[in-house]
Amino acid sequence: MKYLVLSSLALALGAAVAAPAHAADTDDRFQLRLGMMNIDTDSTIRGRTDVMGNDVSFAEDFDFGGKEWEPRVDGVFRISKRQRLIFDYFKYDKDRREELGDTFTYDGVTVPAGSFIKGEIKYQVASFVYDYSVVDTEKFSLGLQIGGEWAKVEANGYADLGADLYQGKFVDESEDGAAPVVGMRFTVQPSEHWLINLQGQYLNTDWGSFDNYDGDLSRANAIVEYRFTKNFGLFAGYDWFKLDVDRKGSDGLIGLKQEFKGPVAGVTLAF
């Protein structure tokens, strides 16, 4: 009987050692991805107001010209096999200047050469979510997310049309707020060195503290990562953000839709 028990124990230990490790068992405790995003934008400003009893509306596409490299950061802290805390940060800062090459005169008004209009927009988003893996296998996991997201948009414009006409700021707006966010993550680890991660998040301004703004913010991203060692790797992928909000006032409504999209690349540090 003693030999039978010892044999059974040896077989059980051998099976435990030979069994493939659970995907979450080999996850890092902490991951930090530092990268850059080559951002392209599509923007539309729209409005609606009442002019002498008539409903007037408009929509105009605009851009700030060219692409821009901006920082992108995300971190993962693994609490247990199925539980993670995930942090993401994204920033966009772009300005554009249009200058008049020749003196322009119309209806008795002269705008001198060298006059210019300059605009700048800054956009920041940071999220912190709790992620729970509802499915967790050796090769892939599916997580549902809930947490908070903070967003800030700043816009300003300056015009110099000559001392006799106009000099100074004509737009100087800043708005920020926070709201609950929900999301989903899908991670695939086809081999020891490779990892594929997909993520999507959504918030509605009605859920949080965005004052007179109504609308939503959506985000989706995908990355492919290669680990050279357990603690160091490179990643590349694609990010997409969309901000679509309206602001209501006593004299009408003005809205802004902006999409930020482009490839991302960077390094992964793991501990």
mmCIF file of C-alpha atoms in Angstrom:
data_model
loop_
_atom_site.group_PDB
_atom_site.id
_atom_site.type_symbol
_atom_site.label_atom_id
_atom_site.label_comp_id
_atom_site.label_asym_id
_atom_site.label_seq_id
_atom_site.Cartn_x
_atom_site.Cartn_y
_atom_site.Cartn_z
ATOM 1 C CA MET A 1 0.000 0.000 0.000
ATOM 2 C CA LYS A 2 2.858 2.368 0.921
ATOM 3 C CA TYR A 3 4.438 1.856 -2.537
ATOM 4 C CA LEU A 4 1.064 2.399 -4.217
ATOM 5 C CA VAL A 5 0.603 5.764 -2.423
ATOM 6 C CA LEU A 6 4.167 6.847 -3.272
ATOM 7 C CA SER A 7 3.668 5.865 -6.909
ATOM 8 C CA SER A 8 0.401 7.789 -7.122
ATOM 9 C CA LEU A 9 2.083 10.817 -5.577
ATOM 10 C CA ALA A 10 4.974 10.646 -8.027
ATOM 11 C CA LEU A 11 2.563 10.401 -10.971
ATOM 12 C CA ALA A 12 0.544 13.369 -9.703
ATOM 13 C CA LEU A 13 3.674 15.488 -9.239
ATOM 14 C CA GLY A 14 4.927 14.498 -12.670
ATOM 15 C CA ALA A 15 1.603 15.468 -14.261
ATOM 16 C CA ALA A 16 1.627 18.818 -12.467
ATOM 17 C CA VAL A 17 5.144 19.596 -13.697
ATOM 18 C CA ALA A 18 4.388 18.439 -17.250
ATOM 19 C CA ALA A 19 1.052 20.319 -17.497
ATOM 20 C CA PRO A 20 1.197 23.547 -19.536
ATOM 21 C CA ALA A 21 1.236 26.696 -17.434
ATOM 22 C CA HIS A 22 -1.922 28.783 -17.277
ATOM 23 C CA ALA A 23 -1.568 31.958 -19.325
ATOM 24 C CA ALA A 24 -2.159 34.203 -16.317
ATOM 25 C CA ASP A 25 0.377 32.284 -14.199
ATOM 26 C CA THR A 26 3.220 33.468 -16.430
ATOM 27 C CA ASP A 27 2.007 37.087 -16.825
ATOM 28 C CA ASP A 28 4.261 39.844 -15.571
ATOM 29 C CA ARG A 29 3.283 41.588 -12.381
ATOM 30 C CA PHE A 30 3.782 44.971 -14.048
ATOM 31 C CA GLN A 31 4.068 46.107 -17.688
ATOM 32 C CA LEU A 32 4.858 49.589 -18.982
ATOM 33 C CA ARG A 33 4.558 50.436 -22.683
ATOM 34 C CA LEU A 34 6.192 53.694 -23.756
ATOM 35 C CA GLY A 35 5.543 54.708 -27.344
ATOM 36 C CA MET A 36 4.685 57.316 -29.921
ATOM 37 C CA MET A 37 1.664 57.685 -32.171
ATOM 38 C CA ASN A 38 1.818 59.214 -35.657
ATOM 39 C CA ILE A 39 -1.505 61.048 -35.517
ATOM 40 C CA ASP A 40 -3.711 62.012 -38.416
ATOM 41 C CA THR A 41 -6.920 63.950 -37.674
ATOM 42 C CA ASP A 42 -10.352 64.463 -39.204
ATOM 43 C CA SER A 43 -12.344 67.303 -37.640
ATOM 44 C CA THR A 44 -15.817 68.740 -38.165
ATOM 45 C CA ILE A 45 -17.333 71.744 -36.440
ATOM 46 C CA ARG A 46 -21.095 72.148 -36.592
ATOM 47 C CA GLY A 47 -23.655 74.545 -35.222
ATOM 48 C CA ARG A 48 -27.297 75.536 -35.065
ATOM 49 C CA THR A 49 -28.888 78.812 -34.030
ATOM 50 C CA ASP A 50 -31.907 81.028 -34.613
ATOM 51 C CA VAL A 51 -31.570 84.112 -36.824
ATOM 52 C CA MET A 52 -34.631 86.346 -36.937
ATOM 53 C CA GLY A 53 -36.934 83.397 -36.384
ATOM 54 C CA ASN A 54 -35.178 81.143 -38.909
ATOM 55 C CA ASP A 55 -33.342 77.972 -37.919
ATOM 56 C CA VAL A 56 -29.792 78.168 -39.319
ATOM 57 C CA SER A 57 -27.322 75.260 -39.206
ATOM 58 C CA PHE A 58 -23.876 74.561 -40.630
ATOM 59 C CA ALA A 59 -21.141 71.916 -40.680
ATOM 60 C CA GLU A 60 -17.564 72.532 -41.770
ATOM 61 C CA ASP A 61 -14.631 70.132 -42.069
ATOM 62 C CA PHE A 62 -11.220 71.447 -41.088
ATOM 63 C CA ASP A 63 -7.732 70.172 -40.359
ATOM 64 C CA PHE A 64 -4.484 71.437 -38.904
ATOM 65 C CA GLY A 65 -2.351 70.145 -41.769
ATOM 66 C CA GLY A 66 0.091 67.227 -41.617
ATOM 67 C CA LYS A 67 0.632 64.438 -39.137
ATOM 68 C CA GLU A 68 2.095 64.755 -35.669
ATOM 69 C CA TRP A 69 4.116 62.377 -33.469
ATOM 70 C CA GLU A 70 2.735 62.380 -29.922
ATOM 71 C CA PRO A 71 3.412 60.297 -26.774
ATOM 72 C CA ARG A 72 1.344 57.278 -25.859
ATOM 73 C CA VAL A 73 1.692 55.448 -22.538
ATOM 74 C CA ASP A 74 -0.072 52.473 -21.008
ATOM 75 C CA GLY A 75 0.602 50.320 -17.984
ATOM 76 C CA VAL A 76 -0.761 47.052 -16.598
ATOM 77 C CA PHE A 77 -0.619 45.888 -12.991
ATOM 78 C CA ARG A 78 -1.703 42.280 -12.502
ATOM 79 C CA ILE A 79 -3.441 41.691 -9.181
ATOM 80 C CA SER A 80 -4.169 37.987 -9.714
ATOM 81 C CA LYS A 81 -4.704 35.457 -12.513
ATOM 82 C CA ARG A 82 -7.855 37.155 -13.738
ATOM 83 C CA GLN A 83 -7.612 40.664 -12.323
ATOM 84 C CA ARG A 84 -5.683 43.627 -13.767
ATOM 85 C CA LEU A 85 -5.501 47.378 -13.368
ATOM 86 C CA ILE A 86 -4.847 49.156 -16.691
ATOM 87 C CA PHE A 87 -3.771 52.753 -17.262
ATOM 88 C CA ASP A 88 -3.729 54.572 -20.626
ATOM 89 C CA TYR A 89 -2.643 58.101 -21.592
ATOM 90 C CA PHE A 90 -2.824 59.907 -24.931
ATOM 91 C CA LYS A 91 -1.979 63.509 -25.907
ATOM 92 C CA TYR A 92 -2.374 65.618 -29.042
ATOM 93 C CA ASP A 93 -1.033 69.163 -29.459
ATOM 94 C CA LYS A 94 -1.123 70.853 -32.850
ATOM 95 C CA ASP A 95 -1.104 74.406 -34.153
ATOM 96 C CA ARG A 96 -1.521 75.967 -37.566
ATOM 97 C CA ARG A 97 -0.747 79.418 -38.937
ATOM 98 C CA GLU A 98 -2.071 81.016 -42.115
ATOM 99 C CA GLU A 99 -0.350 84.190 -43.359
ATOM 100 C CA LEU A 100 -1.448 86.703 -45.986
ATOM 101 C CA GLY A 101 1.281 87.133 -48.610
ATOM 102 C CA ASP A 102 -0.072 90.296 -50.261
ATOM 103 C CA THR A 103 -2.040 93.297 -49.093
ATOM 104 C CA PHE A 104 -5.770 92.704 -49.527
ATOM 105 C CA THR A 105 -8.429 95.411 -49.880
ATOM 106 C CA TYR A 106 -12.163 94.857 -49.987
ATOM 107 C CA ASP A 107 -15.014 97.324 -49.599
ATOM 108 C CA GLY A 108 -12.752 99.997 -48.155
ATOM 109 C CA VAL A 109 -11.070 97.665 -45.661
ATOM 110 C CA THR A 110 -7.338 96.958 -46.086
ATOM 111 C CA VAL A 111 -5.633 93.938 -44.578
ATOM 112 C CA PRO A 112 -1.840 94.343 -44.819
ATOM 113 C CA ALA A 113 0.571 91.690 -46.081
ATOM 114 C CA GLY A 114 2.018 89.613 -43.238
ATOM 115 C CA SER A 115 -1.296 89.507 -41.397
ATOM 116 C CA PHE A 116 -1.993 86.073 -39.963
ATOM 117 C CA ILE A 117 -4.438 83.878 -38.113
ATOM 118 C CA LYS A 118 -3.033 81.202 -35.794
ATOM 119 C CA GLY A 119 -4.910 78.395 -34.065
ATOM 120 C CA GLU A 120 -3.943 75.659 -31.599
ATOM 121 C CA ILE A 121 -5.763 72.649 -30.189
ATOM 122 C CA LYS A 122 -4.697 70.419 -27.299
ATOM 123 C CA TYR A 123 -6.394 67.159 -26.470
ATOM 124 C CA GLN A 124 -5.601 64.774 -23.592
ATOM 125 C CA VAL A 125 -7.232 61.534 -22.471
ATOM 126 C CA ALA A 126 -6.294 59.333 -19.511
ATOM 127 C CA SER A 127 -8.138 56.234 -18.319
ATOM 128 C CA PHE A 128 -7.767 53.916 -15.332
ATOM 129 C CA VAL A 129 -9.813 50.709 -15.398
ATOM 130 C CA TYR A 130 -10.296 47.457 -13.541
ATOM 131 C CA ASP A 131 -10.090 44.494 -15.931
ATOM 132 C CA TYR A 132 -11.507 41.051 -15.113
ATOM 133 C CA SER A 133 -10.796 38.067 -17.398
ATOM 134 C CA VAL A 134 -14.118 36.309 -17.910
ATOM 135 C CA VAL A 135 -12.279 33.816 -20.161
ATOM 136 C CA ASP A 136 -8.687 32.865 -19.387
ATOM 137 C CA THR A 137 -6.897 29.988 -21.124
ATOM 138 C CA GLU A 138 -3.329 29.020 -21.947
ATOM 139 C CA LYS A 139 -3.331 30.953 -25.224
ATOM 140 C CA PHE A 140 -5.832 33.790 -24.845
ATOM 141 C CA SER A 141 -7.937 35.799 -22.405
ATOM 142 C CA LEU A 142 -11.019 38.006 -22.695
ATOM 143 C CA GLY A 143 -11.454 40.794 -20.176
ATOM 144 C CA LEU A 144 -14.302 43.156 -19.339
ATOM 145 C CA GLN A 145 -13.376 46.611 -18.042
ATOM 146 C CA ILE A 146 -14.919 49.305 -15.883
ATOM 147 C CA GLY A 147 -13.265 52.399 -14.491
ATOM 148 C CA GLY A 148 -12.869 56.122 -15.031
ATOM 149 C CA GLU A 149 -11.685 58.336 -17.874
ATOM 150 C CA TRP A 150 -10.559 61.976 -17.866
ATOM 151 C CA ALA A 151 -10.512 64.147 -20.978
ATOM 152 C CA LYS A 152 -9.437 67.729 -21.611
ATOM 153 C CA VAL A 153 -9.792 69.839 -24.742
ATOM 154 C CA GLU A 154 -8.180 73.272 -25.163
ATOM 155 C CA ALA A 155 -8.563 75.524 -28.188
ATOM 156 C CA ASN A 156 -7.290 79.025 -28.822
ATOM 157 C CA GLY A 157 -6.972 81.323 -31.788
ATOM 158 C CA TYR A 158 -5.011 84.527 -32.330
ATOM 159 C CA ALA A 159 -5.309 87.010 -35.189
ATOM 160 C CA ASP A 160 -3.081 89.886 -36.273
ATOM 161 C CA LEU A 161 -4.789 91.757 -39.100
ATOM 162 C CA GLY A 162 -3.020 95.047 -38.535
ATOM 163 C CA ALA A 163 -3.247 97.555 -35.693
ATOM 164 C CA ASP A 164 -6.147 99.405 -37.337
ATOM 165 C CA LEU A 165 -8.236 96.296 -37.877
ATOM 166 C CA TYR A 166 -7.772 93.579 -35.235
ATOM 167 C CA GLN A 167 -5.063 92.159 -33.000
ATOM 168 C CA GLY A 168 -5.621 89.653 -30.227
ATOM 169 C CA LYS A 169 -7.254 86.358 -29.238
ATOM 170 C CA PHE A 170 -10.626 85.512 -30.709
ATOM 171 C CA VAL A 171 -10.955 81.996 -29.235
ATOM 172 C CA ASP A 172 -9.763 80.815 -25.824
ATOM 173 C CA GLU A 173 -11.679 77.757 -24.642
ATOM 174 C CA SER A 174 -10.800 74.975 -22.228
ATOM 175 C CA GLU A 175 -12.991 72.166 -20.964
ATOM 176 C CA ASP A 176 -12.247 69.019 -18.991
ATOM 177 C CA GLY A 177 -14.214 66.408 -17.132
ATOM 178 C CA ALA A 178 -14.309 62.815 -15.966
ATOM 179 C CA ALA A 179 -16.794 59.999 -16.398
ATOM 180 C CA PRO A 180 -17.140 56.249 -15.900
ATOM 181 C CA VAL A 181 -15.860 54.203 -18.825
ATOM 182 C CA VAL A 182 -16.578 50.646 -19.942
ATOM 183 C CA GLY A 183 -14.425 48.504 -22.176
ATOM 184 C CA MET A 184 -13.294 45.122 -23.415
ATOM 185 C CA ARG A 185 -9.862 43.513 -23.949
ATOM 186 C CA PHE A 186 -8.811 40.454 -25.965
ATOM 187 C CA THR A 187 -5.251 39.134 -25.587
ATOM 188 C CA VAL A 188 -3.667 36.313 -27.585
ATOM 189 C CA GLN A 189 -0.265 34.787 -26.808
ATOM 190 C CA PRO A 190 0.526 32.446 -29.729
ATOM 191 C CA SER A 191 4.058 31.712 -28.486
ATOM 192 C CA GLU A 192 6.514 32.546 -25.729
ATOM 193 C CA HIS A 193 7.775 35.733 -27.430
ATOM 194 C CA TRP A 194 4.694 37.023 -29.267
ATOM 195 C CA LEU A 195 1.606 38.776 -27.898
ATOM 196 C CA ILE A 196 -1.412 40.386 -29.620
ATOM 197 C CA ASN A 197 -3.651 42.758 -27.663
ATOM 198 C CA LEU A 198 -6.971 44.335 -28.754
ATOM 199 C CA GLN A 199 -8.874 46.861 -26.640
ATOM 200 C CA GLY A 200 -11.949 49.078 -26.936
ATOM 201 C CA GLN A 201 -13.417 51.654 -24.521
ATOM 202 C CA TYR A 202 -16.466 53.945 -24.456
ATOM 203 C CA LEU A 203 -17.871 56.720 -22.281
ATOM 204 C CA ASN A 204 -20.847 59.054 -22.478
ATOM 205 C CA THR A 205 -20.530 62.621 -21.199
ATOM 206 C CA ASP A 206 -23.932 62.285 -19.470
ATOM 207 C CA TRP A 207 -22.275 59.788 -17.100
ATOM 208 C CA GLY A 208 -19.816 62.350 -15.729
ATOM 209 C CA SER A 209 -18.862 65.975 -15.086
ATOM 210 C CA PHE A 210 -18.750 67.580 -18.532
ATOM 211 C CA ASP A 211 -21.147 70.453 -17.725
ATOM 212 C CA ASN A 212 -23.046 71.566 -20.868
ATOM 213 C CA TYR A 213 -21.399 69.075 -23.224
ATOM 214 C CA ASP A 214 -23.396 66.129 -24.580
ATOM 215 C CA GLY A 215 -21.806 63.350 -26.559
ATOM 216 C CA ASP A 216 -19.374 60.469 -26.298
ATOM 217 C CA LEU A 217 -15.760 59.428 -26.519
ATOM 218 C CA SER A 218 -14.721 56.135 -28.113
ATOM 219 C CA ARG A 219 -11.351 54.444 -28.390
ATOM 220 C CA ALA A 220 -9.995 51.264 -29.999
ATOM 221 C CA ASN A 221 -6.441 50.008 -30.398
ATOM 222 C CA ALA A 222 -4.491 46.945 -31.426
ATOM 223 C CA ILE A 223 -0.833 46.085 -30.838
ATOM 224 C CA VAL A 224 1.541 43.246 -31.667
ATOM 225 C CA GLU A 225 4.430 42.788 -29.238
ATOM 226 C CA TYR A 226 7.659 40.803 -29.436
ATOM 227 C CA ARG A 227 9.653 40.035 -26.269
ATOM 228 C CA PHE A 228 13.406 39.712 -26.709
ATOM 229 C CA THR A 229 13.730 38.873 -23.013
ATOM 230 C CA LYS A 230 11.256 38.454 -20.168
ATOM 231 C CA ASN A 231 11.735 42.114 -19.235
ATOM 232 C CA PHE A 232 12.119 43.878 -22.589
ATOM 233 C CA GLY A 233 10.226 43.969 -25.889
ATOM 234 C CA LEU A 234 9.070 46.079 -28.815
ATOM 235 C CA PHE A 235 5.510 46.690 -29.966
ATOM 236 C CA ALA A 236 3.725 48.204 -32.962
ATOM 237 C CA GLY A 237 0.072 48.704 -33.768
ATOM 238 C CA TYR A 238 -2.725 51.164 -34.470
ATOM 239 C CA ASP A 239 -4.794 53.538 -32.299
ATOM 240 C CA TRP A 240 -8.102 55.287 -32.971
ATOM 241 C CA PHE A 241 -9.953 57.868 -30.868
ATOM 242 C CA LYS A 242 -13.186 59.736 -31.588
ATOM 243 C CA LEU A 243 -14.603 62.695 -29.694
ATOM 244 C CA ASP A 244 -18.146 63.723 -30.697
ATOM 245 C CA VAL A 245 -19.763 66.383 -28.498
ATOM 246 C CA ASP A 246 -22.301 69.209 -28.644
ATOM 247 C CA ARG A 247 -22.467 72.238 -26.384
ATOM 248 C CA LYS A 248 -25.836 73.860 -25.800
ATOM 249 C CA GLY A 249 -26.218 77.548 -25.014
ATOM 250 C CA SER A 250 -28.953 80.134 -24.792
ATOM 251 C CA ASP A 251 -28.383 81.178 -28.416
ATOM 252 C CA GLY A 252 -28.001 77.749 -30.010
ATOM 253 C CA LEU A 253 -25.755 74.726 -30.249
ATOM 254 C CA ILE A 254 -22.179 74.169 -31.369
ATOM 255 C CA GLY A 255 -20.643 70.755 -31.892
ATOM 256 C CA LEU A 256 -17.251 69.224 -32.537
ATOM 257 C CA LYS A 257 -16.336 65.825 -33.939
ATOM 258 C CA GLN A 258 -12.670 64.854 -33.991
ATOM 259 C CA GLU A 259 -11.039 61.591 -34.952
ATOM 260 C CA PHE A 260 -7.419 60.841 -34.088
ATOM 261 C CA LYS A 261 -5.902 57.806 -35.747
ATOM 262 C CA GLY A 262 -2.535 56.417 -36.719
ATOM 263 C CA PRO A 263 0.192 53.818 -36.181
ATOM 264 C CA VAL A 264 1.938 53.420 -32.835
ATOM 265 C CA ALA A 265 5.317 51.947 -31.896
ATOM 266 C CA GLY A 266 7.446 51.731 -28.777
ATOM 267 C CA VAL A 267 9.116 49.633 -26.126
ATOM 268 C CA THR A 268 7.734 47.360 -23.413
ATOM 269 C CA LEU A 269 9.307 47.109 -19.965
ATOM 270 C CA ALA A 270 8.111 44.284 -17.722
ATOM 271 C CA PHE A 271 8.850 43.299 -14.138
#
